[in-house]
Amino acid sequence: MTVGGKIAMRTRTHFPLGSAERPLRVAIVGSGPSGFYAADALFKQKGVHLRIDMFERMAMPYGLVRYGVAPDHQSIKRVIRSYERTARDPRFRFFGNVQVGRDLPVEQLRQHFDQVVYAFGCGSDRRLGIPGEDLPGSHTATAFVAWYNGHPDHRHDRFDLSGSRVAVVGVGNVAMDVTRILVKDPEDLASTDIAHYALDTLRQSRIKEVLVLGRRGPVQAKFTPKEILEIGSLPDVDVMVRKRDLELDEHSLDEMRAKRPARRNLQYMMERARLGSQGGSRRVLLQFLASPVEILATDGRVSAVRVERNRLVADEQGWIRSVGTGVSEVVPVDLVFRSVGYRGVPLPGIPFDERKGVVPSAQGRVLSRRGETNGTGEYVVGWIKRGPTGLIGTNKGDSAETVRSMMEDIRGREAGPISADADRSVSRLLLDRGIRPIRFSDWDIIDREEQERGRRRGKLREKITDPAEVATLLDVRRRRAAVG
Ligand code: NAP
């Protein structure tokens, strides 16, 4: 077209989202496995140009891999290496020490990013809802786990291990972790990355017996065979099961036939029931069809738990649940660990399903209260999407599903150019709010320092648990770098 004899140049103001001219800007909230698997899946999308900013409430990355996986399960923690590779991609930025919803409202994330992925997991615990649950000496298993893993929020927790008998409520893998740490020889933890204060406490422990209570039967136990076998293989530790707890009703028999892990668990428990006590100095007593209905105190501290005997009933869908028989006994215990599952915590500004404790979603797309995709480019992955189930690897497929939805949603969409300043604007926004984020290069400094501190103590790593110490360490290094 000519205007006044000159050719009018049509400047294009919109480009395909994800093109070189208009890269897709993605925020990921949470730096645990599901967040990193989402980032990895996004980077693997062919022909899609994108940048990822990951926000993490804690100063350090890796969420439950750092603060949840047991210190004697270092092989599981090795997945961090692949997350590290993702974090070093030039298209990736890490912002630790930033709590979305408090330091950075979700509205601002929506303004700055084309798509936001919530990967913040389940920050709380399910409750038993029984009298005495909050007595001194009754703890959540997750607090104990976070404490021995050097989680800054739990470094001041205290666990009195001076008694001889502990009850662990629940028969999932967290219950197995807690049980194992309680009965294991602490010297076998000494060279790991366990927090030094936890190791000291475990060295003083007088616990001789861990009573593990499963409300349903042995077939419905959620622990994986590997975990129970690991406890059974600990030197000087007996795993004991009552024979009567292993008698199966017809529904459990059907369930067992259909589930290989349940068969292996049962086989193992039958073997242990047959063997009985082997004279170990510490023992784990697995009890099934047993629900705590009250935690009792003496002088204001846990001294016993009232345990009700259950029976199993199956509903029309075949789901087997436990029902109390009204028959109960009082079992003296010195400590209770409630290990009945995690629970999601709502994030201000995004929908939340109170009943399920998750963000409602379909194929990873966040749904509005009316059950519609809310159209704001918001997604979920991991536990806050599907609930607190599955192993670390389960998150890979889960995150891939969400990323497929994200890619479908940008197909054919165009957007205006990003301002040259866009990358800096997030950092500036945080600075304006007085937040000093921890970047991945900062984490490298902390990582090296923790490993060095570990070496000095003859262990893999000594985690820095005091946030003030992290800030001081980074200040010193930054000052030195500025001078140098
Ligand atoms: P989980 O596997 O869901 O186990 C929770 C346990 O609590 C179940 O036995 C459940 O029994 C019981 N429970 C729930 N409410 C109860 C109540 N009111 N009274 C008595 N018992 C109750 O959860 P988790 O152990 O917290 O583990 C979370 C996820 O992390 C799991 O997928 C787990 O495999 C994974 N994880 C893996 C590892 C590992 O691989 N080493 C380590 C830790 C965690 P019901 O079955 O009857 O509901």
XYZ file of C-alpha atoms and ligand atoms in Angstrom:
532
model
C 0.000 0.000 0.000
C 1.336 3.475 -0.823
C 0.555 6.497 1.235
C 1.609 9.809 -0.212
C 3.924 7.949 -2.603
C 5.740 6.165 0.233
C 5.446 2.495 1.120
C 3.863 2.208 4.565
C 5.700 -0.372 6.696
C 3.299 -2.507 8.756
C 4.970 -3.093 12.081
C 3.784 -6.261 13.690
C 2.749 -5.745 17.279
C 1.776 -9.309 18.112
C 3.723 -12.525 17.720
C 2.939 -16.158 18.394
C 3.353 -16.881 22.077
C 6.426 -19.055 22.411
C 8.105 -17.665 19.276
C 11.632 -16.253 19.245
C 10.099 -12.765 19.056
C 7.733 -13.404 21.921
C 9.063 -16.064 24.279
C 6.612 -17.559 26.716
C 7.178 -16.335 30.266
C 6.441 -18.960 32.898
C 6.510 -18.678 36.694
C 6.807 -21.834 38.782
C 5.865 -21.538 42.435
C 7.774 -24.150 44.447
C 11.111 -25.837 43.828
C 10.418 -29.438 44.812
C 10.373 -32.381 42.384
C 7.101 -31.458 40.646
C 8.281 -27.886 39.996
C 11.595 -29.047 38.580
C 9.963 -31.754 36.462
C 7.604 -29.111 35.059
C 10.576 -26.875 34.206
C 12.380 -29.771 32.586
C 9.328 -30.772 30.532
C 8.895 -27.157 29.414
C 12.526 -26.868 28.312
C 12.110 -30.035 26.262
C 9.290 -28.560 24.152
C 10.611 -28.347 20.611
C 10.328 -24.995 18.870
C 8.954 -23.203 21.922
C 10.956 -20.260 23.194
C 10.457 -19.684 26.858
C 11.880 -18.382 30.093
C 11.171 -19.757 33.511
C 11.345 -17.988 36.867
C 11.002 -20.307 39.855
C 9.913 -18.896 43.214
C 10.576 -20.716 46.460
C 9.483 -19.845 49.995
C 12.625 -21.350 51.504
C 16.058 -19.894 50.851
C 17.234 -23.206 49.426
C 15.844 -25.202 46.514
C 14.524 -28.788 46.219
C 11.659 -28.831 48.740
C 10.887 -32.304 50.039
C 14.004 -33.823 48.499
C 16.062 -31.646 50.820
C 13.703 -31.536 53.815
C 11.611 -34.699 53.482
C 13.736 -37.548 52.121
C 15.435 -39.342 55.009
C 19.176 -38.739 55.516
C 19.906 -42.464 55.122
C 18.225 -42.439 51.692
C 20.942 -40.536 49.865
C 20.400 -42.506 46.666
C 16.923 -40.945 46.399
C 18.396 -37.490 46.927
C 20.590 -38.022 43.880
C 17.711 -36.790 41.672
C 18.901 -33.337 42.705
C 21.612 -33.654 40.047
C 19.028 -33.597 37.286
C 17.228 -30.639 38.914
C 20.567 -28.861 39.036
C 21.011 -29.325 35.293
C 17.600 -27.736 34.751
C 18.473 -24.855 37.085
C 21.652 -24.125 35.135
C 19.785 -23.688 31.868
C 20.312 -20.057 30.805
C 16.548 -19.703 30.385
C 15.981 -20.459 34.073
C 16.129 -18.197 37.121
C 15.715 -19.144 40.777
C 14.247 -16.797 43.376
C 14.566 -18.347 46.818
C 13.293 -16.665 49.962
C 10.187 -15.443 48.141
C 6.833 -16.510 49.498
C 4.232 -16.124 46.793
C 0.985 -14.928 48.331
C 2.835 -12.910 50.960
C 5.946 -11.346 49.382
C 4.554 -11.536 45.888
C 0.779 -11.587 45.409
C -0.533 -13.968 42.752
C -2.121 -10.993 40.925
C 1.375 -9.698 40.226
C 2.521 -13.067 39.006
C -0.409 -13.070 36.588
C 0.621 -9.620 35.331
C 4.267 -10.535 34.825
C 3.932 -14.018 33.385
C 1.943 -15.671 30.623
C 1.550 -18.866 32.613
C 1.917 -19.668 36.307
C 2.495 -23.201 37.583
C 1.745 -23.872 41.244
C 4.023 -26.569 42.607
C 3.930 -25.737 46.289
C 2.984 -29.179 47.586
C 1.183 -29.852 50.841
C 2.405 -27.653 53.653
C 0.361 -29.095 56.493
C -0.782 -32.359 58.055
C -4.029 -34.251 58.298
C -5.390 -34.391 61.810
C -6.621 -37.367 63.765
C -9.381 -35.394 65.429
C -9.108 -37.246 68.756
C -8.819 -35.972 72.334
C -5.235 -35.410 73.450
C -3.903 -34.933 69.915
C -2.112 -31.704 70.854
C -0.682 -32.803 74.184
C 3.030 -32.266 74.812
C 4.671 -35.425 73.548
C 2.224 -35.861 70.645
C 3.923 -34.723 67.441
C 3.324 -34.861 63.733
C 5.685 -37.208 61.980
C 6.311 -34.501 59.407
C 7.659 -32.138 62.105
C 10.068 -34.867 63.254
C 11.159 -35.469 59.651
C 11.657 -31.742 59.034
C 13.598 -31.461 62.331
C 16.103 -34.221 61.612
C 16.442 -32.905 58.058
C 17.487 -29.440 59.265
C 14.393 -27.531 58.139
C 14.795 -23.924 59.383
C 11.171 -23.814 60.623
C 11.763 -26.857 62.850
C 15.317 -26.358 64.083
C 14.022 -25.295 67.519
C 11.619 -28.245 67.908
C 12.328 -30.579 70.780
C 11.641 -34.316 70.861
C 12.029 -36.046 74.187
C 13.390 -39.489 73.376
C 14.069 -40.379 76.994
C 11.097 -42.762 77.255
C 11.165 -46.351 76.098
C 8.019 -46.732 73.985
C 6.684 -44.654 71.090
C 3.476 -44.993 69.108
C 3.530 -44.141 65.410
C 0.030 -43.709 63.995
C -0.361 -44.585 60.311
C 1.290 -47.149 58.073
C 2.578 -45.134 55.113
C 6.173 -44.545 54.047
C 6.546 -41.491 56.281
C 5.639 -43.703 59.251
C 8.313 -46.138 58.075
C 10.914 -43.348 57.806
C 10.171 -42.159 61.331
C 10.179 -45.692 62.716
C 13.482 -46.512 61.020
C 15.190 -43.351 62.257
C 13.971 -44.110 65.794
C 15.290 -47.676 65.903
C 18.375 -47.387 63.744
C 21.819 -47.181 65.276
C 22.510 -43.410 65.204
C 26.130 -44.104 64.252
C 24.781 -45.332 60.906
C 23.336 -41.848 60.371
C 26.421 -39.973 61.513
C 28.009 -39.614 58.079
C 24.820 -38.472 56.313
C 23.368 -34.965 56.060
C 21.241 -35.378 59.217
C 21.155 -32.204 61.319
C 23.860 -32.434 64.003
C 21.399 -31.567 66.805
C 19.135 -34.449 65.708
C 22.059 -36.852 65.683
C 22.992 -35.755 69.208
C 19.410 -36.314 70.409
C 19.197 -39.723 68.720
C 22.496 -40.718 70.339
C 20.866 -40.068 73.729
C 17.635 -41.876 72.799
C 16.356 -44.584 75.148
C 13.593 -45.768 72.868
C 13.313 -49.528 72.764
C 9.947 -50.118 71.141
C 7.999 -48.488 68.345
C 4.367 -49.457 68.139
C 3.077 -48.788 64.616
C -0.712 -48.534 64.396
C -2.582 -49.210 61.156
C -6.301 -48.519 61.256
C -7.043 -51.000 58.460
C -5.534 -54.397 57.734
C -2.056 -55.448 56.566
C -3.181 -55.576 52.919
C -4.203 -51.917 53.079
C -0.864 -50.814 54.557
C 0.491 -48.020 52.361
C 4.188 -48.615 52.981
C 6.167 -50.119 50.114
C 7.858 -53.533 50.573
C 11.294 -51.948 50.277
C 10.668 -49.764 53.327
C 9.492 -52.510 55.665
C 12.240 -54.833 54.473
C 14.785 -52.134 55.191
C 13.634 -51.885 58.809
C 13.619 -55.663 59.115
C 17.213 -55.796 57.931
C 18.528 -53.395 60.596
C 20.904 -55.115 62.982
C 19.591 -55.697 66.491
C 16.028 -54.675 65.516
C 13.057 -57.060 65.599
C 10.020 -56.446 63.420
C 7.047 -58.170 65.010
C 3.465 -58.706 63.879
C 0.629 -60.466 65.668
C -0.580 -63.526 63.776
C -4.225 -62.612 64.355
C -3.665 -59.282 62.551
C -2.677 -61.157 59.412
C -5.909 -63.130 59.085
C -7.615 -61.715 56.020
C -11.287 -61.162 55.279
C -12.563 -61.955 51.779
C -12.278 -58.310 50.547
C -8.677 -58.078 51.673
C -7.919 -61.401 50.007
C -9.269 -60.027 46.714
C -7.312 -56.804 47.133
C -4.125 -58.677 47.914
C -4.442 -60.843 44.812
C -4.703 -57.704 42.682
C -1.780 -55.841 44.267
C 1.761 -57.111 44.054
C 3.248 -54.786 46.707
C 0.506 -55.839 49.147
C 1.367 -59.502 48.493
C 5.044 -58.869 49.139
C 4.269 -56.901 52.306
C 2.049 -59.679 53.577
C 4.531 -62.414 52.765
C 7.177 -60.530 54.672
C 4.933 -59.867 57.666
C 3.861 -63.510 57.797
C 7.485 -64.488 57.913
C 8.121 -62.049 60.768
C 5.039 -63.230 62.646
C 6.352 -66.779 62.359
C 9.836 -65.832 63.537
C 8.661 -63.787 66.533
C 11.264 -62.105 68.712
C 14.878 -62.619 67.705
C 16.234 -61.031 70.861
C 16.996 -57.646 69.279
C 17.501 -54.781 71.702
C 14.967 -52.606 69.836
C 11.718 -53.706 68.310
C 9.031 -52.527 65.938
C 5.559 -53.853 66.643
C 3.200 -53.560 63.699
C -0.428 -53.596 64.795
C -3.323 -53.607 62.374
C -7.046 -52.950 62.754
C -6.052 -50.576 65.517
C -7.085 -46.903 65.801
C -6.012 -44.476 68.489
C -9.207 -42.962 69.867
C -7.654 -40.913 72.655
C -4.198 -39.811 73.735
C -3.891 -39.772 77.497
C -1.637 -37.720 79.742
C 0.026 -37.910 83.107
C 1.295 -34.603 84.529
C 0.318 -32.894 81.283
C 2.443 -35.123 79.021
C 1.597 -38.079 76.834
C 1.605 -41.272 78.873
C -0.680 -43.635 76.978
C -2.894 -44.105 73.990
C -6.317 -45.705 73.967
C -6.438 -48.038 70.973
C -9.705 -49.339 69.594
C -9.922 -52.604 67.722
C -11.430 -52.198 64.237
C -13.098 -54.414 61.707
C -13.168 -53.905 57.955
C -16.207 -53.213 55.804
C -16.310 -52.809 52.021
C -18.583 -50.289 50.314
C -20.315 -50.792 46.953
C -17.252 -49.583 45.049
C -15.127 -52.119 46.887
C -13.351 -49.496 49.006
C -12.419 -51.093 52.300
C -12.679 -48.947 55.398
C -12.262 -49.521 59.095
C -15.052 -49.401 61.651
C -14.494 -49.380 65.405
C -15.693 -52.407 67.341
C -16.014 -50.527 70.641
C -13.362 -52.769 72.173
C -10.339 -50.797 73.287
C -7.254 -51.035 75.443
C -4.957 -48.461 77.006
C -1.350 -48.841 75.896
C 1.319 -46.936 77.840
C 3.559 -44.883 75.521
C 5.940 -41.994 76.121
C 5.572 -40.276 72.776
C 3.178 -40.273 69.822
C 4.026 -39.506 66.202
C 0.981 -38.896 64.023
C 1.836 -39.975 60.514
C -1.543 -39.838 58.806
C -0.659 -37.872 55.690
C 0.048 -34.355 54.508
C -2.554 -31.757 53.627
C -2.459 -28.840 51.173
C -2.687 -25.260 52.417
C -4.590 -22.643 50.406
C -2.646 -19.896 48.682
C -4.398 -16.503 48.854
C -5.853 -15.606 45.478
C -6.276 -19.053 43.950
C -9.132 -21.570 44.307
C -8.865 -24.326 46.902
C -10.860 -27.488 47.520
C -11.124 -27.589 51.321
C -12.431 -31.128 51.393
C -9.598 -32.630 49.354
C -6.953 -30.124 50.458
C -5.841 -29.458 46.864
C -6.188 -26.778 44.189
C -9.031 -27.982 41.951
C -7.794 -28.758 38.447
C -8.431 -30.655 35.235
C -5.396 -31.962 33.291
C -3.358 -29.529 35.363
C -5.470 -26.446 34.550
C -6.672 -24.651 37.665
C -10.468 -24.693 37.862
C -12.649 -21.927 39.203
C -15.152 -22.518 41.980
C -17.745 -23.278 39.337
C -15.527 -26.019 37.947
C -14.407 -24.138 34.830
C -10.864 -23.556 33.618
C -10.418 -20.105 34.994
C -8.677 -18.828 31.873
C -5.925 -16.979 33.727
C -3.111 -19.254 32.541
C -2.760 -20.961 35.914
C -1.738 -24.590 36.381
C -0.865 -27.061 39.103
C 1.559 -29.946 39.425
C 2.511 -32.398 42.171
C 0.828 -32.854 45.527
C -1.186 -29.628 45.396
C -2.708 -30.996 42.176
C -3.344 -34.663 43.002
C -2.963 -34.842 46.794
C -0.038 -36.161 48.854
C 0.503 -39.476 47.142
C 3.158 -41.186 45.072
C 6.915 -41.348 45.026
C 9.243 -38.651 43.684
C 9.213 -40.162 40.195
C 5.391 -40.036 40.086
C 5.727 -36.293 39.652
C 7.424 -36.655 36.296
C 4.344 -37.894 34.459
C 2.115 -35.625 36.504
C 4.099 -32.518 35.514
C 4.289 -33.674 31.892
C 0.468 -33.816 31.768
C 0.231 -30.214 32.969
C 2.872 -29.061 30.499
C 0.864 -30.669 27.663
C -2.122 -28.550 28.717
C 0.069 -25.451 28.878
C 1.299 -26.063 25.329
C -2.237 -26.695 24.039
C -3.329 -23.424 25.600
C -0.732 -21.295 23.824
C -1.357 -22.871 20.409
C -2.489 -20.117 18.041
C -2.210 -17.428 20.696
C -0.401 -14.189 20.029
C 0.897 -11.561 22.379
C 2.572 -8.208 22.297
C 6.332 -7.885 22.650
C 7.857 -8.127 26.094
C 9.426 -4.924 27.280
C 13.209 -5.034 27.152
C 13.022 -4.587 30.897
C 10.760 -7.525 31.663
C 13.434 -9.745 33.157
C 14.560 -7.033 35.507
C 11.055 -6.013 36.507
C 10.490 -9.078 38.720
C 13.737 -8.472 40.593
C 12.839 -4.809 40.974
C 9.380 -5.667 42.207
C 10.870 -7.871 44.911
C 13.419 -5.244 45.903
C 10.645 -2.640 46.159
C 8.911 -4.974 48.570
C 12.082 -5.320 50.636
C 12.667 -8.931 49.553
C 16.180 -10.028 48.833
C 15.856 -13.218 46.838
C 18.403 -16.002 46.961
C 19.592 -16.722 43.430
C 20.955 -20.030 42.179
C 24.493 -18.619 42.289
C 23.871 -17.881 45.996
C 22.722 -21.455 46.489
C 26.007 -22.619 44.957
C 27.836 -20.717 47.716
C 25.604 -22.178 50.434
C 25.880 -25.657 48.934
C 29.680 -25.529 49.000
C 29.683 -24.147 52.539
C 27.329 -26.890 53.781
C 29.477 -29.574 52.214
C 32.588 -28.036 53.749
C 30.946 -27.920 57.190
C 29.930 -31.538 56.670
C 33.496 -32.550 55.796
C 34.722 -30.987 59.021
C 32.277 -33.184 60.955
C 32.987 -36.276 58.892
C 29.613 -36.223 57.158
C 28.188 -35.524 53.732
C 26.777 -32.139 54.575
C 25.839 -30.000 57.540
C 22.807 -27.970 56.540
C 22.655 -24.336 57.536
C 19.388 -24.114 59.422
C 19.445 -20.494 60.577
C 18.206 -18.056 57.893
C 20.211 -15.236 59.512
C 23.373 -17.275 59.041
C 22.537 -17.730 55.345
C 22.121 -13.964 54.966
C 25.430 -13.253 56.745
C 27.297 -15.835 54.690
C 26.007 -14.370 51.441
C 26.717 -10.787 52.542
C 30.321 -11.650 53.346
C 30.784 -13.405 50.000
C 29.153 -10.566 48.080
C 31.316 -7.990 49.834
C 34.432 -10.016 49.114
C 33.407 -10.373 45.473
C 32.811 -6.601 45.223
C 36.234 -5.809 46.686
C 37.982 -8.456 44.592
P 0.200 -42.162 53.150
O 0.957 -43.104 52.314
O -1.081 -41.640 52.608
O -0.088 -42.883 54.554
C -0.920 -42.310 55.510
C -1.300 -43.353 56.525
O -2.079 -42.729 57.525
C -2.156 -44.491 55.951
O -1.775 -45.684 56.553
C -3.569 -44.087 56.394
O -4.439 -45.163 56.540
C -3.257 -43.494 57.738
N -4.332 -42.647 58.241
C -4.926 -41.601 57.638
N -5.864 -41.063 58.440
C -5.854 -41.801 59.567
C -6.592 -41.754 60.768
N -7.523 -40.833 60.972
N -6.340 -42.674 61.722
C -5.402 -43.621 61.544
N -4.656 -43.726 60.423
C -4.881 -42.816 59.448
O 1.030 -40.853 53.532
P 2.543 -40.627 53.990
O 3.110 -41.747 54.709
O 2.485 -39.286 54.629
O 3.329 -40.490 52.617
C 2.980 -39.502 51.643
C 3.560 -39.926 50.291
O 4.972 -39.794 50.306
C 3.251 -41.362 49.955
O 2.951 -41.476 48.605
C 4.549 -42.065 50.284
O 4.759 -43.268 49.573
C 5.568 -41.009 49.916
N 6.822 -41.236 50.653
C 7.736 -42.099 50.109
C 8.893 -42.384 50.799
C 9.900 -43.344 50.213
O 9.801 -43.710 49.067
N 10.863 -43.788 50.986
C 9.134 -41.826 52.042
C 8.184 -40.968 52.587
C 7.023 -40.682 51.880
P -5.576 -45.452 55.430
O -4.881 -46.169 54.321
O -6.537 -46.294 56.169
O -6.138 -44.136 55.010
